[in-house]
């Protein structure tokens, strides 16, 4: 039978596609990967709309028990594995697909929105972003985001920083924390940054500030991310201006 | 009132989100941007499912008459502007949003899947792609894709090439044409390439070949794109192996 890897999008229960919802309804078991992102609605809201019971899959289940809990049941029945955002975007669930193939389980992928493309809403061209990077909670000795920023800056490209989160502990890195990290690591405090909160919701917050001012800038929605723009085309400048 | 910019996703009428469909149903006029991509289903199929009449918006309408045809009607009524893929992903429709704001028209963006994230299905990490580039039909004197490739290669990053298309003329660049272009421009003919056709459909074709062999490799689905991978992590290698 089939393992469906289904994206749920960014905001609430209505971000699933018609195809995704149709697939869920064929499944006898439905898992929700719930450790790399979160939605703005409760799991009960999803269950109500989808008309199914959802099992929460934490990191331990996905990384250590997926074979037994998710893949083996898909040998004889249809199983849905729901992923917030697009299935293979911010997090790679390639591994679960490879393991399913080993068991001769068909895998069907159903895409939807991801922060990686929804960020286009800010008004900077997606073609002009360089490598994406993440800032983890434990970052005292982490320099990857700084190195990525430097390489992108040299090429005139925009840099998207995704911020760490731990939804099961209700812990989300804020834009202020990310700005503090960048400042501490020596990024020019006068550089222009774009703070983005709740992208994909109907009330995204986008603010443009110098790095030193972003440290204390309040945002209320989560998840949050940050951009340091590279060279700006006049249309991009106009788009940024429209958020001021 | 409101101008809804609604993504339709990559494949057929069922790639819209529940939120997107709900928004269409509030609109008195519905336009489909139909010059930067195409779906695998007819417009009639969309009209049937959405229960609305759809007006085709070609480049001329969007770039020259959007103000009168799309934005002004949204001053007093709800208008939907449908975009294949995600609204601001492969093409920038930022301009239409900016002009709507000038007219005090509320703009609501409804995201869905885009080739830029759906390409994650191939198994290479989205974090490890560099700048994205496009190969246009008229490419004798075009070197941008080559320059982007070189810069990404130097940084060990993957390069995604989007291929030109003209849906209203039913004209789509093939992977073979793209490979021919790259070879002609001096890219090493033994380099490994990944040809991807129909990503987002339920039957994506993914083939891994040397550039010289990609020139004549047949693919039947459209749109098509191509990847030249950078440094590969072992999990990425395993994912590529699974397509062979």
Coordinates of C-alpha atoms in Angstrom, one line a residue:
Chain A
X1 CA 0.0 0.0 0.0
X2 CA 1.1 3.6 0.2
X3 CA 2.9 6.0 2.5
X4 CA 1.7 9.5 1.9
X5 CA 4.0 12.3 2.8
X6 CA 1.7 15.3 3.0
X7 CA 2.6 19.0 3.5
X8 CA 0.3 21.0 5.8
X9 CA 1.6 24.5 4.9
X10 CA 2.4 27.3 7.2
X11 CA -0.5 28.5 9.1
X12 CA -3.6 26.5 10.0
X13 CA -5.8 23.5 9.1
X14 CA -6.8 25.1 5.8
X15 CA -3.3 25.2 4.3
X16 CA -3.5 21.6 3.2
X17 CA -4.3 21.1 -0.5
X18 CA -7.4 19.4 -1.8
X19 CA -5.2 16.5 -2.9
X20 CA -3.6 16.2 0.5
X21 CA -7.0 16.1 2.2
X22 CA -8.2 13.5 -0.2
X23 CA -5.2 11.3 0.5
X24 CA -5.6 11.6 4.3
X25 CA -9.1 10.2 3.9
X26 CA -7.7 7.0 2.4
X27 CA -5.4 6.4 5.4
X28 CA -6.0 4.2 8.4
X29 CA -3.2 5.8 10.3
X30 CA -2.2 9.4 10.4
X31 CA 1.0 10.8 12.0
X32 CA 2.0 14.4 12.4
X33 CA 5.6 15.3 12.5
X34 CA 5.6 17.8 15.3
X35 CA 9.2 18.7 16.2
X36 CA 10.5 20.9 13.4
X37 CA 7.7 23.4 13.0
X38 CA 4.3 24.2 14.3
X39 CA 0.9 25.5 13.0
X40 CA -1.1 28.3 14.6
X41 CA -4.0 25.9 15.3
X42 CA -4.3 23.0 17.7
X43 CA -4.0 19.4 16.6
X44 CA -7.7 18.9 17.5
X45 CA -8.6 21.5 14.8
X46 CA -6.8 19.3 12.2
X47 CA -8.5 16.2 13.5
X48 CA -11.9 17.8 13.3
X49 CA -11.4 19.1 9.7
X50 CA -9.7 16.0 8.4
X51 CA -12.1 13.6 10.2
X52 CA -9.2 11.4 11.6
X53 CA -7.3 10.7 14.8
X54 CA -3.8 12.1 14.6
X55 CA -0.8 10.6 16.3
X56 CA 2.0 13.0 17.3
X57 CA 5.4 11.9 16.0
X58 CA 8.3 13.4 17.9
X59 CA 11.9 13.3 16.9
X60 CA 12.5 10.0 18.7
X61 CA 9.6 8.3 16.9
X62 CA 10.7 9.6 13.5
X63 CA 14.4 9.1 13.8
X64 CA 14.4 5.8 15.8
X65 CA 11.1 4.1 15.5
X66 CA 9.8 5.1 12.0
X67 CA 10.4 1.7 10.5
X68 CA 8.2 -0.1 13.0
X69 CA 5.6 2.6 13.7
X70 CA 5.1 4.3 10.3
X71 CA 6.6 2.2 7.5
X72 CA 5.6 -1.3 8.5
X73 CA 1.9 -0.4 8.9
X74 CA 2.2 1.0 5.3
X75 CA 3.0 -2.4 3.9
X76 CA -0.6 -3.5 4.3
X77 CA -2.5 -0.2 4.7
X78 CA -2.3 3.4 3.7
X79 CA -0.5 5.6 6.2
X80 CA -0.2 9.4 6.1
X81 CA 2.8 11.3 7.5
X82 CA 1.9 14.9 7.8
X83 CA 4.7 17.5 7.8
X84 CA 4.3 21.2 8.5
X85 CA 5.4 23.3 5.5
X86 CA 6.4 21.3 2.4
X87 CA 7.6 17.7 3.1
X88 CA 11.2 18.1 1.9
X89 CA 11.7 21.8 2.4
X90 CA 13.1 23.1 5.7
X91 CA 13.7 19.6 7.0
X92 CA 14.7 16.7 5.1
X93 CA 12.5 13.6 5.4
X94 CA 14.3 11.9 2.6
X95 CA 15.4 9.2 5.0
X96 CA 11.9 8.0 5.7
X97 CA 11.2 7.8 2.0
X98 CA 14.3 5.8 1.4
X99 CA 13.5 3.4 4.1
X100 CA 9.9 3.0 2.8
X101 CA 11.3 2.1 -0.6
X102 CA 13.4 -0.7 1.0
X103 CA 10.2 -2.2 2.3
X104 CA 8.6 -1.9 -1.2
X105 CA 6.1 0.6 0.2
X106 CA 4.9 3.1 -2.5
X107 CA 5.6 6.7 -1.4
X108 CA 3.4 9.6 -2.6
X109 CA 4.5 13.1 -1.9
X110 CA 2.0 15.9 -1.7
X111 CA 3.5 19.4 -1.7
X112 CA 2.3 22.6 -0.3
X113 CA 3.7 25.9 0.9
X114 CA 7.0 26.3 2.7
X115 CA 8.7 29.3 4.4
X116 CA 11.4 28.9 1.7
X117 CA 9.1 30.2 -1.0
X118 CA 6.5 32.0 1.1
X119 CA 9.2 34.4 2.1
X120 CA 8.8 35.8 -1.5
X121 CA 5.9 37.7 0.1
X122 CA 8.4 40.1 1.6
X123 CA 9.2 41.4 -1.9
X124 CA 12.8 40.2 -2.5
X125 CA 13.2 38.0 -5.6
X126 CA 13.7 34.3 -4.7
X127 CA 16.2 34.1 -7.5
X128 CA 18.4 36.5 -5.6
X129 CA 18.7 34.6 -2.4
X130 CA 22.0 32.7 -1.8
X131 CA 22.3 29.7 0.5
X132 CA 19.8 29.5 3.3
X133 CA 21.0 29.0 6.9
X134 CA 19.7 28.3 10.3
X135 CA 20.5 29.7 13.7
X136 CA 20.3 27.1 16.5
X137 CA 19.5 27.8 20.1
X138 CA 22.9 26.6 21.2
X139 CA 25.1 29.0 19.2
X140 CA 28.0 30.1 21.2
X141 CA 30.5 28.2 19.1
X142 CA 28.4 28.2 15.8
X143 CA 29.8 30.2 12.9
X144 CA 28.0 28.6 10.0
X145 CA 25.3 31.4 9.7
X146 CA 28.1 34.0 9.7
X147 CA 30.1 32.2 7.0
X148 CA 27.0 31.8 4.9
X149 CA 26.1 35.5 5.3
X150 CA 29.6 36.5 4.2
X151 CA 29.6 34.3 1.1
X152 CA 26.2 35.6 0.1
X153 CA 27.1 39.2 0.7
X154 CA 30.2 38.9 -1.4
X155 CA 28.0 37.6 -4.2
X156 CA 25.4 40.4 -3.6
X157 CA 22.7 37.8 -2.6
X158 CA 20.0 37.9 0.1
X159 CA 20.4 35.7 3.1
X160 CA 17.5 34.0 4.8
X161 CA 18.1 32.9 8.5
X162 CA 15.6 30.3 9.7
X163 CA 15.4 30.3 13.5
X164 CA 15.5 27.3 15.8
X165 CA 12.3 26.1 17.5
X166 CA 11.2 23.2 19.7
X167 CA 7.4 23.1 19.3
X168 CA 6.8 20.3 21.9
X169 CA 8.5 22.5 24.5
X170 CA 6.8 25.6 23.1
X171 CA 10.2 27.2 22.6
X172 CA 10.8 29.5 19.6
X173 CA 13.8 31.6 18.9
X174 CA 12.8 35.2 18.4
X175 CA 14.1 37.7 15.9
X176 CA 15.6 39.7 18.8
X177 CA 17.6 36.6 19.9
X178 CA 18.8 36.0 16.3
X179 CA 19.8 39.7 16.0
X180 CA 21.7 39.4 19.3
X181 CA 23.6 36.4 18.0
X182 CA 24.6 38.1 14.8
X183 CA 25.7 41.2 16.6
X184 CA 27.7 39.2 19.1
X185 CA 29.4 37.4 16.2
X186 CA 30.6 40.7 14.7
X187 CA 28.0 41.4 12.0
X188 CA 27.9 45.2 11.4
X189 CA 25.3 46.6 13.8
X190 CA 24.2 49.2 11.2
X191 CA 23.3 46.6 8.6
X192 CA 19.7 46.5 7.4
X193 CA 17.7 43.5 8.5
X194 CA 14.2 42.3 7.7
X195 CA 12.4 40.6 10.6
X196 CA 9.5 38.4 9.4
X197 CA 7.0 36.8 11.8
X198 CA 4.0 34.7 10.9
X199 CA 4.7 34.5 7.2
X200 CA 1.9 32.5 5.6
X201 CA -0.6 33.7 8.1
X202 CA -3.1 36.4 7.0
X203 CA -1.3 38.9 9.3
X204 CA 2.4 38.6 8.6
X205 CA 4.6 41.1 10.4
X206 CA 7.5 42.4 8.4
X207 CA 9.8 45.1 9.8
X208 CA 12.9 46.7 8.5
X209 CA 15.5 47.8 11.0
X210 CA 19.2 48.2 11.6
X211 CA 20.7 45.1 13.3
X212 CA 21.2 47.0 16.5
X213 CA 17.6 48.1 16.6
X214 CA 16.3 44.7 15.7
X215 CA 17.6 43.3 19.0
X216 CA 14.7 44.9 20.9
X217 CA 12.1 45.1 18.2
X218 CA 8.9 43.3 19.3
X219 CA 7.1 40.7 17.1
X220 CA 4.2 38.7 18.4
X221 CA 3.8 35.9 15.9
X222 CA 5.8 32.7 15.4
X223 CA 7.7 31.1 13.8
X224 CA 10.0 34.0 13.0
X225 CA 12.8 34.4 10.5
X226 CA 15.2 37.1 9.4
X227 CA 16.7 38.3 6.2
X228 CA 19.8 40.3 5.5
X229 CA 19.3 41.7 2.0
X230 CA 22.1 41.8 -0.6
X231 CA 22.0 44.1 -3.6
X232 CA 18.5 45.5 -4.1
X233 CA 16.8 46.1 -7.4
X234 CA 14.6 49.2 -7.5
X235 CA 11.4 47.0 -7.4
X236 CA 12.7 45.2 -4.3
X237 CA 13.4 48.6 -2.7
X238 CA 9.9 49.7 -3.5
X239 CA 8.5 46.5 -2.0
X240 CA 10.5 47.0 1.2
X241 CA 9.4 50.6 1.4
X242 CA 5.8 49.4 1.4
X243 CA 6.3 47.7 4.7
X244 CA 7.6 50.8 6.5
Chain B
X1 CA -12.4 45.1 -0.9
X2 CA -9.8 42.6 -1.4
X3 CA -7.4 41.3 -4.1
X4 CA -6.5 37.7 -3.4
X5 CA -3.2 36.4 -4.9
X6 CA -3.7 32.7 -4.8
X7 CA -1.2 30.0 -5.6
X8 CA -2.5 27.0 -7.6
X9 CA 0.5 24.7 -7.0
X10 CA 2.2 22.6 -9.6
X11 CA 0.0 19.9 -11.0
X12 CA -3.7 20.1 -11.4
X13 CA -6.9 21.5 -10.0
X14 CA -6.4 19.8 -6.6
X15 CA -3.2 21.5 -5.7
X16 CA -5.0 24.6 -4.4
X17 CA -5.3 24.8 -0.6
X18 CA -8.6 24.8 1.2
X19 CA -8.0 28.4 2.1
X20 CA -7.4 29.3 -1.5
X21 CA -10.6 27.6 -2.7
X22 CA -12.5 29.4 0.1
X23 CA -11.2 32.7 -1.1
X24 CA -12.1 32.1 -4.7
X25 CA -15.6 31.5 -3.7
X26 CA -15.8 35.1 -2.3
X27 CA -14.7 36.6 -5.5
X28 CA -16.8 38.1 -8.3
X29 CA -13.9 38.1 -10.8
X30 CA -11.2 35.4 -11.2
X31 CA -8.1 35.8 -13.3
X32 CA -5.5 33.1 -14.1
X33 CA -2.0 34.3 -14.9
X34 CA -1.2 31.9 -17.7
X35 CA 2.1 32.9 -19.2
X36 CA 4.8 31.9 -16.7
X37 CA 3.8 28.3 -16.1
X38 CA 1.1 25.8 -16.8
X39 CA -0.9 23.0 -15.1
X40 CA -1.5 19.5 -16.3
X41 CA -5.2 20.1 -16.5
X42 CA -7.4 22.4 -18.6
X43 CA -8.8 25.7 -17.4
X44 CA -12.3 24.2 -17.7
X45 CA -11.3 21.6 -15.0
X46 CA -10.4 24.5 -12.7
X47 CA -13.7 26.3 -13.5
X48 CA -15.7 23.2 -12.8
X49 CA -14.1 22.5 -9.4
X50 CA -14.0 26.1 -8.3
X51 CA -17.5 26.8 -9.6
X52 CA -16.4 30.1 -11.2
X53 CA -15.7 31.5 -14.7
X54 CA -11.9 32.2 -15.2
X55 CA -10.4 34.9 -17.3
X56 CA -7.0 34.2 -18.8
X57 CA -4.5 36.9 -18.1
X58 CA -1.6 37.0 -20.5
X59 CA 1.6 38.9 -20.1
X60 CA 0.1 42.0 -21.9
X61 CA -2.9 42.1 -19.5
X62 CA -0.8 41.7 -16.4
X63 CA 2.0 44.0 -17.3
X64 CA 0.1 46.7 -19.1
X65 CA -3.6 46.6 -18.1
X66 CA -3.6 45.1 -14.6
X67 CA -4.5 48.5 -13.0
X68 CA -7.7 48.8 -15.0
X69 CA -8.6 45.1 -15.4
X70 CA -7.7 43.6 -12.1
X71 CA -7.0 46.3 -9.5
X72 CA -9.7 48.8 -10.1
X73 CA -12.5 46.0 -9.9
X74 CA -11.0 45.1 -6.5
X75 CA -11.8 48.5 -5.1
X76 CA -15.5 47.7 -4.9
X77 CA -15.4 43.9 -5.1
X78 CA -13.3 40.8 -4.3
X79 CA -11.0 39.8 -7.1
X80 CA -8.9 36.6 -7.3
X81 CA -5.6 36.5 -9.3
X82 CA -4.6 32.9 -9.6
X83 CA -0.9 32.1 -10.1
X84 CA 0.5 28.6 -10.9
X85 CA 3.0 27.6 -8.3
X86 CA 3.4 30.0 -5.3
X87 CA 2.4 33.6 -6.0
X88 CA 5.9 35.1 -5.5
X89 CA 8.1 32.2 -6.2
X90 CA 9.4 31.6 -9.7
X91 CA 7.9 34.8 -11.0
X92 CA 7.6 38.0 -9.1
X93 CA 4.1 39.5 -8.9
X94 CA 5.3 42.0 -6.3
X95 CA 4.4 44.8 -8.8
X96 CA 0.7 44.0 -8.8
X97 CA 0.6 44.0 -5.1
X98 CA 2.4 47.4 -4.8
X99 CA 0.0 48.9 -7.3
X100 CA -3.0 47.5 -5.4
X101 CA -1.7 49.1 -2.2
X102 CA -1.6 52.5 -4.0
X103 CA -5.3 52.1 -4.7
X104 CA -6.0 51.1 -1.0
X105 CA -7.0 47.7 -2.1
X106 CA -6.3 45.0 0.6
X107 CA -4.1 42.3 -0.7
X108 CA -4.3 38.7 0.7
X109 CA -1.6 36.2 -0.3
X110 CA -2.4 32.5 -0.2
X111 CA 0.6 30.3 -0.6
X112 CA 1.0 26.8 -2.0
X113 CA 3.7 24.6 -3.6
X114 CA 6.3 25.9 -5.9
X115 CA 9.0 24.1 -7.9
X116 CA 11.6 25.9 -5.8
X117 CA 10.7 23.8 -2.7
X118 CA 9.0 20.8 -4.4
X119 CA 12.4 20.1 -6.0
X120 CA 13.3 18.8 -2.5
X121 CA 11.6 15.6 -3.6
X122 CA 14.7 14.8 -5.7
X123 CA 16.6 14.3 -2.4
X124 CA 19.1 17.1 -2.3
X125 CA 18.9 19.4 0.7
X126 CA 17.3 22.7 -0.1
X127 CA 19.8 24.3 2.3
X128 CA 22.6 23.3 0.0
X129 CA 21.3 25.0 -3.2
X130 CA 23.0 28.2 -4.2
X131 CA 21.4 30.9 -6.4
X132 CA 18.7 29.6 -8.8
X133 CA 18.9 30.5 -12.4
X134 CA 16.8 30.3 -15.6
X135 CA 17.7 29.3 -19.2
X136 CA 15.7 31.4 -21.7
X137 CA 14.8 30.2 -25.2
X138 CA 16.9 32.9 -26.8
X139 CA 20.2 32.0 -25.2
X140 CA 23.0 32.4 -27.8
X141 CA 24.4 35.4 -26.0
X142 CA 23.3 34.5 -22.5
X143 CA 25.9 33.6 -19.9
X144 CA 24.1 34.2 -16.6
X145 CA 23.3 30.5 -16.0
X146 CA 26.9 29.6 -16.6
X147 CA 28.2 32.3 -14.2
X148 CA 25.7 31.2 -11.6
X149 CA 26.7 27.6 -12.0
X150 CA 30.4 28.5 -11.6
X151 CA 29.8 30.5 -8.4
X152 CA 27.7 27.7 -6.9
X153 CA 30.2 25.1 -7.9
X154 CA 33.0 27.0 -6.2
X155 CA 30.9 27.1 -3.0
X156 CA 30.1 23.4 -3.3
X157 CA 26.4 24.2 -3.8
X158 CA 23.7 22.6 -6.0
X159 CA 22.4 24.6 -9.0
X160 CA 18.7 24.5 -10.1
X161 CA 18.1 25.5 -13.7
X162 CA 14.5 26.5 -14.5
X163 CA 13.7 26.2 -18.1
X164 CA 11.8 28.7 -20.2
X165 CA 8.3 28.1 -21.3
X166 CA 5.5 29.9 -23.2
X167 CA 2.3 28.1 -22.2
X168 CA 0.0 30.1 -24.5
X169 CA 2.1 28.9 -27.4
X170 CA 2.4 25.5 -25.9
X171 CA 6.2 25.9 -26.1
X172 CA 8.4 24.4 -23.3
X173 CA 12.1 24.1 -23.2
X174 CA 13.2 20.4 -22.7
X175 CA 16.0 19.1 -20.5
X176 CA 17.7 18.0 -23.7
X177 CA 17.7 21.6 -25.0
X178 CA 19.0 22.9 -21.7
X179 CA 21.8 20.3 -21.7
X180 CA 22.7 21.3 -25.3
X181 CA 22.9 24.9 -24.2
X182 CA 25.2 24.1 -21.2
X183 CA 27.4 21.9 -23.3
X184 CA 27.7 24.6 -26.0
X185 CA 28.7 27.1 -23.4
X186 CA 31.6 24.9 -22.3
X187 CA 30.3 23.1 -19.2
X188 CA 32.2 19.8 -18.8
X189 CA 30.3 17.2 -20.8
X190 CA 31.0 14.5 -18.2
X191 CA 29.5 16.4 -15.3
X192 CA 26.6 14.7 -13.5
X193 CA 23.2 16.3 -14.1
X194 CA 19.7 15.5 -12.8
X195 CA 16.8 15.9 -15.2
X196 CA 13.5 16.5 -13.5
X197 CA 10.1 16.4 -15.3
X198 CA 6.7 16.8 -13.8
X199 CA 7.8 17.5 -10.3
X200 CA 4.7 17.9 -8.2
X201 CA 2.7 15.4 -10.3
X202 CA 2.2 11.9 -8.9
X203 CA 4.6 10.6 -11.6
X204 CA 7.7 12.7 -11.5
X205 CA 10.5 11.6 -13.8
X206 CA 14.0 12.0 -12.3
X207 CA 17.0 10.8 -14.2
X208 CA 20.7 11.1 -13.5
X209 CA 23.1 11.3 -16.5
X210 CA 26.3 12.8 -17.6
X211 CA 25.7 16.1 -19.4
X212 CA 26.6 14.6 -22.8
X213 CA 24.0 11.9 -22.3
X214 CA 21.3 14.2 -21.1
X215 CA 21.2 15.9 -24.5
X216 CA 19.3 13.0 -26.0
X217 CA 17.6 11.6 -22.9
X218 CA 13.8 11.5 -23.4
X219 CA 11.3 12.9 -20.8
X220 CA 7.6 13.1 -21.4
X221 CA 6.3 15.4 -18.8
X222 CA 6.4 19.2 -18.5
X223 CA 7.5 21.6 -17.1
X224 CA 11.1 20.3 -16.8
X225 CA 14.1 21.5 -14.9
X226 CA 17.6 20.5 -14.4
X227 CA 20.0 20.3 -11.4
X228 CA 23.8 20.2 -11.4
X229 CA 24.7 19.0 -7.9
X230 CA 27.5 20.4 -5.8
X231 CA 29.1 18.4 -3.0
X232 CA 27.0 15.5 -1.9
X233 CA 26.3 14.3 1.6
X234 CA 26.0 10.5 1.9
X235 CA 22.3 10.8 2.4
X236 CA 21.9 12.8 -0.8
X237 CA 24.0 10.2 -2.7
X238 CA 21.7 7.5 -1.4
X239 CA 18.6 9.5 -2.4
X240 CA 20.0 10.0 -5.9
X241 CA 20.9 6.3 -6.1
X242 CA 17.2 5.5 -5.4
X243 CA 16.3 7.1 -8.7
X244 CA 18.6 4.9 -10.8

